[in-house]
Coordinates of C-alpha atoms (C1' of nucleotides) in Angstrom, one line a residue:
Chain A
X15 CA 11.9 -3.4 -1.1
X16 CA 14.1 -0.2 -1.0
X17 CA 17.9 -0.3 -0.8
X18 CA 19.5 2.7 -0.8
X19 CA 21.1 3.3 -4.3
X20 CA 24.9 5.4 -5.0
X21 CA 25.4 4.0 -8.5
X22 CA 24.3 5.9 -11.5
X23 CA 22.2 4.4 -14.0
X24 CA 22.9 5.6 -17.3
X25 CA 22.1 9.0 -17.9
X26 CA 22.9 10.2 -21.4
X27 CA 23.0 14.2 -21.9
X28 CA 19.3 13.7 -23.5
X29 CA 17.6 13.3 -20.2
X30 CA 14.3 13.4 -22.2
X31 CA 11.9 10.9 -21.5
X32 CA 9.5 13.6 -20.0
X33 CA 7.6 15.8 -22.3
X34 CA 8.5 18.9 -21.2
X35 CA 5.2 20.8 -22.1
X36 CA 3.6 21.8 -18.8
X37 CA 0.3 22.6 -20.3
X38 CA -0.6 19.3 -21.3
X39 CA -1.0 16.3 -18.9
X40 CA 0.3 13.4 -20.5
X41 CA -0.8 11.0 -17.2
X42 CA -3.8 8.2 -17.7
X43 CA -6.3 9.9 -16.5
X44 CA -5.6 13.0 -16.4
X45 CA -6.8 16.2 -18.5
X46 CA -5.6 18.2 -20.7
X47 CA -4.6 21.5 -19.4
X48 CA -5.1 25.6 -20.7
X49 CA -2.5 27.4 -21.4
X50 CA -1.8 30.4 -18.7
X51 CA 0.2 33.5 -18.9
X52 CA 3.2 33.1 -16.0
X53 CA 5.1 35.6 -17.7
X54 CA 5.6 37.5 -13.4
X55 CA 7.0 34.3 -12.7
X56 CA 9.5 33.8 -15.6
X57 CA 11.0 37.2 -14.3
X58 CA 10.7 36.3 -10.6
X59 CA 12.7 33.2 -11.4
X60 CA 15.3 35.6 -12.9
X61 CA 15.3 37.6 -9.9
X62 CA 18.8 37.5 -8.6
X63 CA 17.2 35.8 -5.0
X64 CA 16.6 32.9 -7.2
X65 CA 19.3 30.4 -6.8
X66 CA 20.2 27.7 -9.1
X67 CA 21.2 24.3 -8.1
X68 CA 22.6 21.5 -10.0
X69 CA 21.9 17.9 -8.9
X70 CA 23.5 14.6 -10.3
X71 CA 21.2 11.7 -10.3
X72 CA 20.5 9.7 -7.2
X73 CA 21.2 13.2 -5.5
X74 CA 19.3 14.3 -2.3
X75 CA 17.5 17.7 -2.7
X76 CA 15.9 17.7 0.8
X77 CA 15.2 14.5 3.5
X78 CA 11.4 13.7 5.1
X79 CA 11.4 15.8 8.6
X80 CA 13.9 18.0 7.5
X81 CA 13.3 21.4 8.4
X82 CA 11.5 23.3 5.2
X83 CA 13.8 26.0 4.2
X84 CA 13.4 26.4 0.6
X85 CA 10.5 26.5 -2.5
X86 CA 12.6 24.4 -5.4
X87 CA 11.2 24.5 -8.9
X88 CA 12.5 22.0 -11.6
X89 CA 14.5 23.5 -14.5
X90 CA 15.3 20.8 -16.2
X91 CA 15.9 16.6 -15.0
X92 CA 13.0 15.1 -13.1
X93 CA 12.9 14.8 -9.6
X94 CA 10.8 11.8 -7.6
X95 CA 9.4 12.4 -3.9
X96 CA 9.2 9.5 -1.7
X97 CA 7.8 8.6 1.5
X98 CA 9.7 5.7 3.9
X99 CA 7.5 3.2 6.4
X100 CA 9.5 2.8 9.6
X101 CA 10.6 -0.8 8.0
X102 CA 11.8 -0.1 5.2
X103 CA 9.3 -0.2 2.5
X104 CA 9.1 3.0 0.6
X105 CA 6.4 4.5 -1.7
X106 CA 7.2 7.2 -4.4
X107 CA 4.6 9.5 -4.4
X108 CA 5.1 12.1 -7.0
X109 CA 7.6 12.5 -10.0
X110 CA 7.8 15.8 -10.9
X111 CA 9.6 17.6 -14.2
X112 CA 10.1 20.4 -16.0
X113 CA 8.5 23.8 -14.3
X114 CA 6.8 21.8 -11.4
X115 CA 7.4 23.0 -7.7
X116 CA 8.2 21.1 -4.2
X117 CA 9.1 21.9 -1.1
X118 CA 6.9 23.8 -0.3
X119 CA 5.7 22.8 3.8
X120 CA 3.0 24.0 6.2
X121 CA 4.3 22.2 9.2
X122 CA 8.3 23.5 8.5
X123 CA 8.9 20.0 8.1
X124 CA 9.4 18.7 4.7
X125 CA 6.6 15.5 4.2
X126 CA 8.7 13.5 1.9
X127 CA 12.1 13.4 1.0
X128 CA 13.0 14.7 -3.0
X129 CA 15.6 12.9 -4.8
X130 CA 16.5 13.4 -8.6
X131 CA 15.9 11.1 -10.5
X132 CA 18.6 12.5 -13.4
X133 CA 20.8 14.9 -13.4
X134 CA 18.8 18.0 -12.6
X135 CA 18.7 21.8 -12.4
X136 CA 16.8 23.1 -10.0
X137 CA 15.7 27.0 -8.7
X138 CA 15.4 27.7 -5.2
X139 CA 13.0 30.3 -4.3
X140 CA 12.4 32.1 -1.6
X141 CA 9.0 31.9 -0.2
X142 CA 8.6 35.5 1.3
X143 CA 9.1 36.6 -2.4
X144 CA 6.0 35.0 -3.6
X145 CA 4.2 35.7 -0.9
X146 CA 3.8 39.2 -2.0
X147 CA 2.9 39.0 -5.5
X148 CA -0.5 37.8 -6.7
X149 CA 0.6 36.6 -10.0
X150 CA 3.7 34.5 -8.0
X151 CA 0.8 33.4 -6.0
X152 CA -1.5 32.4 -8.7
X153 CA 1.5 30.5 -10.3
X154 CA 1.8 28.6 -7.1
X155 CA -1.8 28.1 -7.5
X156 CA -1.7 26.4 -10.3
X157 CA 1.3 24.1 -9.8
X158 CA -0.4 23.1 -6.8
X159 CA -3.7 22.3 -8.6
X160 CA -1.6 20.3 -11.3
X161 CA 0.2 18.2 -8.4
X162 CA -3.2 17.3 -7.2
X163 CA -4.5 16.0 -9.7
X164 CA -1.8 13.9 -10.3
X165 CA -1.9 12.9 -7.2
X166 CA -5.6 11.6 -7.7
X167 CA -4.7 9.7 -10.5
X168 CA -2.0 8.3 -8.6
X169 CA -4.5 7.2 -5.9
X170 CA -6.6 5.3 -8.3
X171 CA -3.7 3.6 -9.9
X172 CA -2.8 2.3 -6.1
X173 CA -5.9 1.6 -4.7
X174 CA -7.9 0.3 -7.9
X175 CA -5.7 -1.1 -10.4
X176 CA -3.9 -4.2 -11.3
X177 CA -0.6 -4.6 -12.0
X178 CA -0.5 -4.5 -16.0
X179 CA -2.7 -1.8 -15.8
X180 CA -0.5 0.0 -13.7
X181 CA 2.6 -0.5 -16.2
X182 CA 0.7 0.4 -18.8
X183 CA -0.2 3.5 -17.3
X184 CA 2.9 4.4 -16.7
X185 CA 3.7 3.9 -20.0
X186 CA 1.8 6.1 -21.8
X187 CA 3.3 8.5 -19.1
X188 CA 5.6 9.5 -21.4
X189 CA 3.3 9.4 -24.9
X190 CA 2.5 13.1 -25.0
X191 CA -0.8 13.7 -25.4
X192 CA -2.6 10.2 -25.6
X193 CA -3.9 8.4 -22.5
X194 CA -5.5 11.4 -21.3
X195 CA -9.3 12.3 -21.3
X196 CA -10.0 13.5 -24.7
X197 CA -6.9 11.6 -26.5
X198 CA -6.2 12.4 -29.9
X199 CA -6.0 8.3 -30.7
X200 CA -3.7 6.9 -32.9
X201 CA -5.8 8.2 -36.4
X202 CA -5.0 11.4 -36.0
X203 CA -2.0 11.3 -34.6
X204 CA 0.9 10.6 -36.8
X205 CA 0.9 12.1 -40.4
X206 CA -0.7 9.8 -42.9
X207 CA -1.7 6.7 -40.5
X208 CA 1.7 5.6 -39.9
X209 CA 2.2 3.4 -37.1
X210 CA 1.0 4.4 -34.1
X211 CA 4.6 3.7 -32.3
X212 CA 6.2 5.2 -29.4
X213 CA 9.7 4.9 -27.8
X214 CA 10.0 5.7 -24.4
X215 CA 12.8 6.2 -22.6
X216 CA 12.9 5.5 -19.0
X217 CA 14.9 7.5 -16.7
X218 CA 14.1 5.3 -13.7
X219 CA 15.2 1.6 -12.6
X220 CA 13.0 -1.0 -12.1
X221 CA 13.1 -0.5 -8.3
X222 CA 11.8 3.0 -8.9
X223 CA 9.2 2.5 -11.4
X224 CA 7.8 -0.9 -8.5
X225 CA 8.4 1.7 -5.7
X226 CA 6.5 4.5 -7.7
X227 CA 3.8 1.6 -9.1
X228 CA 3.4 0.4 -4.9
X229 CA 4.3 -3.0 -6.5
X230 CA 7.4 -5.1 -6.3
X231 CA 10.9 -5.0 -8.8
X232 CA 9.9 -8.6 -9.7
X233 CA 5.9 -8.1 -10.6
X234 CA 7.3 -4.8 -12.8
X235 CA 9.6 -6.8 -14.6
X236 CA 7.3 -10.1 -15.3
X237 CA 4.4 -8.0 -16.4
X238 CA 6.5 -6.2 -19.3
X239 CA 7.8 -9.3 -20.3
X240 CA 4.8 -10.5 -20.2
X241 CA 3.6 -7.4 -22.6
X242 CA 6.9 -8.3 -24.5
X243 CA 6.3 -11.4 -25.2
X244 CA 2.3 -10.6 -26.9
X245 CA 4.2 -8.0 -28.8
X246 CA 2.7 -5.1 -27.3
X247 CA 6.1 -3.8 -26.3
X248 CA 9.6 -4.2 -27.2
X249 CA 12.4 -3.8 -24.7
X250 CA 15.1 -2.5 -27.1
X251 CA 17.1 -2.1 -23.5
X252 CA 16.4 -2.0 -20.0
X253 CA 15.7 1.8 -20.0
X254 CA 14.3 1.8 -23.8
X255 CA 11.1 0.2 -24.1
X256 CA 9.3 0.6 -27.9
X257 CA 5.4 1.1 -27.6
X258 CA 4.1 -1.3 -30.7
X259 CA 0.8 -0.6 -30.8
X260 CA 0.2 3.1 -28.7
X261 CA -3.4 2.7 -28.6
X262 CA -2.9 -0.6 -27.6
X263 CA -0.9 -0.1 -24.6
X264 CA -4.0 3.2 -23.6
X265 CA -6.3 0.3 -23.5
X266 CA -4.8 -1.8 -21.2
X267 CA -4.7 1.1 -18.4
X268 CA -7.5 0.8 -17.0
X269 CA -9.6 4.4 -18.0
X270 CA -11.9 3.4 -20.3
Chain B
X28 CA -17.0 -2.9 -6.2
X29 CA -19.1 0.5 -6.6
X30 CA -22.7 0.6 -6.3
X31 CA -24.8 4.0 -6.6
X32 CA -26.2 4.7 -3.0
X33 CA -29.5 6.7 -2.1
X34 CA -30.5 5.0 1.0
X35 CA -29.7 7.2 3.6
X36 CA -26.9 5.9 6.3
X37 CA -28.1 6.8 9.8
X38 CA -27.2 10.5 9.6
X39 CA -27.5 12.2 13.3
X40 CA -27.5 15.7 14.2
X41 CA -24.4 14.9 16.0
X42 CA -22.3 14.5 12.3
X43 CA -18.9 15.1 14.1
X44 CA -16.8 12.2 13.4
X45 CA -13.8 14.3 12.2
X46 CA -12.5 16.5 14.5
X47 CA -12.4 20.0 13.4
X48 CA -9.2 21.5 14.3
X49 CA -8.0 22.2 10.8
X50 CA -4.6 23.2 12.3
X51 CA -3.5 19.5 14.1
X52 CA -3.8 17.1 11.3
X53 CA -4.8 13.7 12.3
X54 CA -3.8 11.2 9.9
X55 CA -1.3 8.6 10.6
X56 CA 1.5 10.0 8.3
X57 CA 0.8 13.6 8.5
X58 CA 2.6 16.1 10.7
X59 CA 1.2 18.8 12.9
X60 CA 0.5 22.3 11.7
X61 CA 1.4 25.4 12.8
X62 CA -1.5 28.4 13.5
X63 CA -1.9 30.8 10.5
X64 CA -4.0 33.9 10.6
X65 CA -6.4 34.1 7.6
X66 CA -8.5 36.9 9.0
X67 CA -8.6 37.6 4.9
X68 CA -10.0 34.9 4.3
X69 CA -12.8 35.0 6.8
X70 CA -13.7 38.3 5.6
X71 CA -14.1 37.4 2.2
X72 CA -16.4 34.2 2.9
X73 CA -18.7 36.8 4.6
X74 CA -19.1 38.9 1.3
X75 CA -22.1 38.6 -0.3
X76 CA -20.5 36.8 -3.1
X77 CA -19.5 34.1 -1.3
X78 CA -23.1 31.6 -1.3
X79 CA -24.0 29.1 1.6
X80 CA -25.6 25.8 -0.1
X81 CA -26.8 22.9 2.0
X82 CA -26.5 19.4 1.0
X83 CA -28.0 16.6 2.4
X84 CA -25.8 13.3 3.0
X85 CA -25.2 11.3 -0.2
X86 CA -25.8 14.6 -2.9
X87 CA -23.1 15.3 -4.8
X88 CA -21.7 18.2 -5.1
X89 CA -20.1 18.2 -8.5
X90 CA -19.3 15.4 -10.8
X91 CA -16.4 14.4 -12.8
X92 CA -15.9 16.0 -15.9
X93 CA -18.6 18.4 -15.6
X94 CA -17.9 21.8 -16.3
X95 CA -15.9 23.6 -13.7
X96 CA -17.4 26.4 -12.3
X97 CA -17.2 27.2 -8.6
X98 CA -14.5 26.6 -5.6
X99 CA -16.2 25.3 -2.5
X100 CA -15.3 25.9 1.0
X101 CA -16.3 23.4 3.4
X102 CA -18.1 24.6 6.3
X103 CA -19.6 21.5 8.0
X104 CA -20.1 18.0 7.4
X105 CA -17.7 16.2 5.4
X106 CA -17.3 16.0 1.4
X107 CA -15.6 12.6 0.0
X108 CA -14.2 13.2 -3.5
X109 CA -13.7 10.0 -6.0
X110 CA -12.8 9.1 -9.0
X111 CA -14.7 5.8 -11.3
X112 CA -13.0 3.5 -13.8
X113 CA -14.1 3.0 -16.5
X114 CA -16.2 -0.5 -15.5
X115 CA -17.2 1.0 -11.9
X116 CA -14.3 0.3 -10.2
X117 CA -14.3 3.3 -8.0
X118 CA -11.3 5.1 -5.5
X119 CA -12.1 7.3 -2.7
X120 CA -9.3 9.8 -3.4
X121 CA -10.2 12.4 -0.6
X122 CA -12.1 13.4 2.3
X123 CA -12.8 16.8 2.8
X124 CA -13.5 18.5 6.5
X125 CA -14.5 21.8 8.0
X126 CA -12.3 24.5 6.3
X127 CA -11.3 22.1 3.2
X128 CA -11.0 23.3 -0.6
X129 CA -12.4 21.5 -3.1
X130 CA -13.5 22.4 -7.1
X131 CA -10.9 23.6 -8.3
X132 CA -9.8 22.7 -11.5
X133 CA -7.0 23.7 -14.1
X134 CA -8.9 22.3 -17.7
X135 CA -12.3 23.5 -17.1
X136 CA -13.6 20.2 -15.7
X137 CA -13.5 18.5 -12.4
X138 CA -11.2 15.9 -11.9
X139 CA -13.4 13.9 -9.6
X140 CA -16.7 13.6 -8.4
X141 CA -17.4 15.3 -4.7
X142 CA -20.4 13.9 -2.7
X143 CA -21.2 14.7 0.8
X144 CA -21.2 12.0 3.2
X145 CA -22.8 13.7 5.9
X146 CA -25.3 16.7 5.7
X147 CA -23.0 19.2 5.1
X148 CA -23.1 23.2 4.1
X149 CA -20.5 24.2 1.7
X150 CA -19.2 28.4 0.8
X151 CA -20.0 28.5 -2.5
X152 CA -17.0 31.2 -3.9
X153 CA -15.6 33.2 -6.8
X154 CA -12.1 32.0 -8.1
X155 CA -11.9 35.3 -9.8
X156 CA -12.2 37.1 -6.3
X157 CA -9.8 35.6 -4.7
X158 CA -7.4 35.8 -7.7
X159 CA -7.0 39.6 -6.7
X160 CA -5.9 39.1 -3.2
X161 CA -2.9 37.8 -2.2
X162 CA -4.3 37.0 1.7
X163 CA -6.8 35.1 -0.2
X164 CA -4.3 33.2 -2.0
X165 CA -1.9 32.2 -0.2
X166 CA -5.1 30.8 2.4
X167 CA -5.6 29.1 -0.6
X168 CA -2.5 27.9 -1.2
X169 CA -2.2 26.5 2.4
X170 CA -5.5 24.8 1.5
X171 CA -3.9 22.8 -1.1
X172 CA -0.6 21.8 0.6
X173 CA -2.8 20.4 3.2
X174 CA -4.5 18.1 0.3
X175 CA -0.6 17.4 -1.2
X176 CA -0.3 16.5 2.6
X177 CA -2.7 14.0 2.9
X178 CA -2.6 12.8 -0.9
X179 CA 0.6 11.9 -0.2
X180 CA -0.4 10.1 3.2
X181 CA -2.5 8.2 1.1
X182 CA -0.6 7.2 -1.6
X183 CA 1.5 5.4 0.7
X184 CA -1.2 4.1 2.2
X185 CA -2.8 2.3 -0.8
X186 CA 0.7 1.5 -2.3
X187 CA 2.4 -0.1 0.4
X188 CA 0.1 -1.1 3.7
X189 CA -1.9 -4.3 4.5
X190 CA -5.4 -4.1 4.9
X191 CA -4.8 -4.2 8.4
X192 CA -2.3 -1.0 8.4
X193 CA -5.1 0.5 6.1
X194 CA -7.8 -0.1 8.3
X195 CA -5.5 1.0 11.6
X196 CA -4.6 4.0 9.9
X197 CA -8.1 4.6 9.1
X198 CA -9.4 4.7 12.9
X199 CA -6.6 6.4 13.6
X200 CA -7.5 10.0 11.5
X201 CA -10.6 9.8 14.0
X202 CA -8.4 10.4 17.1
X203 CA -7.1 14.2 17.7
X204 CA -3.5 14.6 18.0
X205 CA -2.4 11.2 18.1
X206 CA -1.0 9.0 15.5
X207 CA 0.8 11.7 13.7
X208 CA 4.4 12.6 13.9
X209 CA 5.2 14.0 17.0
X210 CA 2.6 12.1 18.7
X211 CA 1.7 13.3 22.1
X212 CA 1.1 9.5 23.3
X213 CA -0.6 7.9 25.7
X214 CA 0.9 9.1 28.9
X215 CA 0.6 12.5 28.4
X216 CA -2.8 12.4 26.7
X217 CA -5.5 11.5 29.3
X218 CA -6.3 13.0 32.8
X219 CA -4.1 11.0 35.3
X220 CA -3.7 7.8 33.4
X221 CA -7.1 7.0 32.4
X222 CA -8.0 4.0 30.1
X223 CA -6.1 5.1 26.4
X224 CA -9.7 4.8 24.8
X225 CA -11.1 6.5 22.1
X226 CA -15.0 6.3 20.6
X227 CA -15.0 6.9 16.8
X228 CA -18.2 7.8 15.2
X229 CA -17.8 6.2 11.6
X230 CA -20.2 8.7 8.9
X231 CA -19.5 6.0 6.2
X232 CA -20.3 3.3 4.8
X233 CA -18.5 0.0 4.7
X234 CA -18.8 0.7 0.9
X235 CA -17.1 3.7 1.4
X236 CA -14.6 3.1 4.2
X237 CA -13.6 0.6 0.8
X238 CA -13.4 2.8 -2.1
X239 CA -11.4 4.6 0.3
X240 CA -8.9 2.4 1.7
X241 CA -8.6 0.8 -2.0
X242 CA -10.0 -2.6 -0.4
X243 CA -13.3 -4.4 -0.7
X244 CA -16.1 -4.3 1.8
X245 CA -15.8 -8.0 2.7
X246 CA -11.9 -7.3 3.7
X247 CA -12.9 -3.9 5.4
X248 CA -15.6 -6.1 7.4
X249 CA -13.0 -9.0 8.2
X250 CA -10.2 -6.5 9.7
X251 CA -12.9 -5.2 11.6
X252 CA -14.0 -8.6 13.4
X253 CA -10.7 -9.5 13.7
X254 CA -9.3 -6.5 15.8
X255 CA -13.0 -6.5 17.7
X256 CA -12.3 -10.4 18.5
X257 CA -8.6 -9.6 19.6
X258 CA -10.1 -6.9 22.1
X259 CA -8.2 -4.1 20.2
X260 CA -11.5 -2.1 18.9
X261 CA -15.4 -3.1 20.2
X262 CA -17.9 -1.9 17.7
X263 CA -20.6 -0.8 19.4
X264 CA -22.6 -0.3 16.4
X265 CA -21.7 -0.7 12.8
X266 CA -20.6 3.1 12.8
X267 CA -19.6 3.7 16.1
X268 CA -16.5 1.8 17.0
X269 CA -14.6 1.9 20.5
X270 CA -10.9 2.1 20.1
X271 CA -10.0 0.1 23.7
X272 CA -6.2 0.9 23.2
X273 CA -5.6 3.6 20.8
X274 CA -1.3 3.1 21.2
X275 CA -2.4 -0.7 20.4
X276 CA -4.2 0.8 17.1
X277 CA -1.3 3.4 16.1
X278 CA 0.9 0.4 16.5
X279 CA -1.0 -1.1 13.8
X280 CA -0.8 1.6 11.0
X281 CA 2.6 0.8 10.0
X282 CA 4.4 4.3 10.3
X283 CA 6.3 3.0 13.3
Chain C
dC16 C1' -43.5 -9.2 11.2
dG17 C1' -42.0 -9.6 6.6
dG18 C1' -39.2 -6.6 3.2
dT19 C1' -35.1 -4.3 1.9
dG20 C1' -30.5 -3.0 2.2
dT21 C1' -26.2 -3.6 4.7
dT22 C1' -22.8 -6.2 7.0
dT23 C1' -20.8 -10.4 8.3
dT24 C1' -19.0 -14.9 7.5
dG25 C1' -17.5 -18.8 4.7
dA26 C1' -15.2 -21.3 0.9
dG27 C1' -12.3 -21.1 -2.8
dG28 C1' -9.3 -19.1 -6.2
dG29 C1' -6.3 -15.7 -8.4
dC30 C1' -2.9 -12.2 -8.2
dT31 C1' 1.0 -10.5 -6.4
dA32 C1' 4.8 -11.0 -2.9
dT33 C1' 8.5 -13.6 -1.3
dC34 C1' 12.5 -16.3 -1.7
dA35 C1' 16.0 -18.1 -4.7
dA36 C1' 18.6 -18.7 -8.7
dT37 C1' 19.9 -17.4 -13.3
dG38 C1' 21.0 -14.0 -16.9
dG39 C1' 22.9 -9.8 -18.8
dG40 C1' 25.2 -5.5 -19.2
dT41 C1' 29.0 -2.5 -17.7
dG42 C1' 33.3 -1.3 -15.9
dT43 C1' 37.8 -2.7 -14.2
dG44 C1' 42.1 -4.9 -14.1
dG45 C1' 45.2 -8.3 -15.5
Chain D
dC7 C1' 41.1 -8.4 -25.1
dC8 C1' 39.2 -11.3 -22.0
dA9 C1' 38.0 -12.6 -17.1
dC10 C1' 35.9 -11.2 -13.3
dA11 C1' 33.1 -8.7 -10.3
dC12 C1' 29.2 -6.1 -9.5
dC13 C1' 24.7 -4.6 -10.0
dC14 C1' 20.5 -4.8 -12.0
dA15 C1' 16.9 -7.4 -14.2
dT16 C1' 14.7 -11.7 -15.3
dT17 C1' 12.7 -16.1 -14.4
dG18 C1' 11.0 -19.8 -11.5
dA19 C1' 8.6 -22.0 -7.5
dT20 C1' 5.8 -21.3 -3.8
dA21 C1' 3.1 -19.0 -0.3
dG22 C1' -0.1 -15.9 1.3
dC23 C1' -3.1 -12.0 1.2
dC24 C1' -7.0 -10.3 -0.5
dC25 C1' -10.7 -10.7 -4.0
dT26 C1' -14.8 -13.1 -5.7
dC27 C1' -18.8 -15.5 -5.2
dA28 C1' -22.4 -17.1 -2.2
dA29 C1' -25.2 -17.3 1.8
dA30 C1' -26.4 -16.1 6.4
dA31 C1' -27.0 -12.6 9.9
dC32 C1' -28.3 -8.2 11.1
dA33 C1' -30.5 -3.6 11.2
dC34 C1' -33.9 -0.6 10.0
dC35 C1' -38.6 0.5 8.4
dG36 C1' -43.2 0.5 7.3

DNA sequence: CGGTGTTTTGAGGGCTATCAATGGGTGTGG
DNA sequence: CCACACCCATTGATAGCCCTCAAAACACCG
């Protein structure tokens, strides 16, 4: 189910894929966020205690049971946290991007181990810092608040959906702004009703979207042929997949 | 799958179940805390601010995609928070004990629906209070990596475990101090080498036990007999179950 | 002692895992 | 430039776990 990986898997300089606007959940299921002032972060992060890190892909940023040393915030690149079974079988729990935190421990052990998925900038932050400052807090807060509700979404996915629904789900993962409670829908989406297309570029192999999905490499891969072959999606390449029919793809996950 | 419930489950006085230790986490998965003072924090919950409500078992607290207005502190009894699909299908996402967080929300609404499942009082509190405090936040912010904790506990629970290794892991939260990494074990656990038992007052549902463990009630009901004819659990009632051998049960969760 | 709701048990089927083999893309070396 | 190796993904056959549907057993209550 998991074999440890060394090889790199195609990552081009545009390690998109992940909208990169923090304000707006883009998860089935989720909501749509406020926006927030963090302008006391943006300068703590500048703060010369604020170490940057570069990661390639497949790199190791900390290991489950560790010892907690460090806050990390994602620059840029996307970063998955996984879990291990004692045999073996592993579960991804969280795939975090663009301003999202981890690392963070109560125990001073970390609870999962963080591996990028890309190649990946990341801050580390010192946690007495933020102690200190109400707005650092508050940021904290809310990156905390945002990782739980993924997380809850994420439990429904395991524990209550099927397998296509859980593909498509991940899909529209990366359609900004559609798939989440109050979607726009396809009509006023695109300028003048063009078609309501998407192409999504995955930064993650199969094993990591099954390990992420709690299914297996095989099931991911025979459901989106299965969505290839009634036209749904197109699989331009392994890590390109074209979203026909958007709205179609929303349906199939499950929320509504 | 999910049926609405307002027959009242054999609520005693006694509504223990959990053990209420906030600091020694119990769920197969999770780690042991370390003590952290949040004198703060009990200050604040004694301003006059701060409201006491009481709920009986089965009201709910808040529902999904109402209006976010309060944070809740739990203060006894136990909240369950879950989320509903679209056709019914519902996922227990959470279970909330003395000291737990729960409503608060980034968009405005609650992203699930929080019902008690025992009688229990919640601390009804001011997020703008507790914005100006840093004590208050960073409690706060312990509050939520203890959620991220569990969520993540769970996650690998529902993604990757047999109903068995659900169920296991299930009876296993009910047992202080063991089952968690760094378990104390069997030896060292009892007075002289008594009997490794353990009685485990269930305050749910087979319904909810279910929604929680992402299983039906009829495969919840069938673990059950199984380990009860293979001498590994008696059930005494329907929600008070003897663990005989609690190693034999930790064995069972599928962490090992 | 029936009535209601919950839990248990049974039979059968479907979905997903497992095992195994094939296919395809990429990089390397002759 | 092609052959080969390697890794990853796809496809196929089969098995098994858990879900679904149905009925019986049980608990609680008036």
């Amino acid at each position: 189910m998991f074999i440890e990986k060394k090889a790199s898997f195609d990552e081009g300089p545009a390690a998109g894929g992940f909208d990169n606007d923090r304000h707006r959940s883009r998860y089935a299921g989720t909501r749509v966020r406020a926006p927030v002032d963090d302008s006391a972060w943006t300068r703590y992060r500048a703060s010369p205690r604020a170490r940057l890190d570069r990661h390639d892909a497949h790199s190791v940023l900390f290991r489950e049971d560790d010892a907690a040393s460090h806050l990390y915030e994602v620059v840029s690149g996307q970063i998955m946290l996984y879990r291990l079974l004692g045999d073996g079988r592993r579960q991804v729990v969280d795939i975090l991007g663009d301003g999202d935190l981890c690392g963070y421990s109560l125990t001073g052990l970390y609870d999962c181990t963080a591996e990028a998925l890309t190649p990946a900038e990341v801050r580390v932050l010192d946690r007495r810092d933020i102690d200190q400052s109400t707005e650092l807090l508050a940021h904290v807060n809310r990156c905390l608040l945002t990782r739980i509700e993924a997380l809850h979404s994420h439990a429904v996915l395991l524990g209550r959906k099927s397998a296509t629904e859980r593909v498509a789900s991940f899909l529209m993962r990366f359609v900004p702004g559609r798939g989440v409670v109050g979607c726009i829908g396809p009509e006023r989406h695109g300028e003048r009703h063009s078609a309501d297309t998407e192409l999504v570029l995955l930064k993650m192999t199969r094993q990591e979207i099954a390990d992420f999905l709690g299914l297996t490499i095989e099931t991911v891969s025979r459901v989106l042929s299965d969505l290839k072959r009634r036209g749904i999606i197109s699989i331009e390449r392994n890590d390109r997949i074209r979203l026909v029919d958007v709205c179609r793809v929303c349906k199939m996950t499950g929320i509504h």
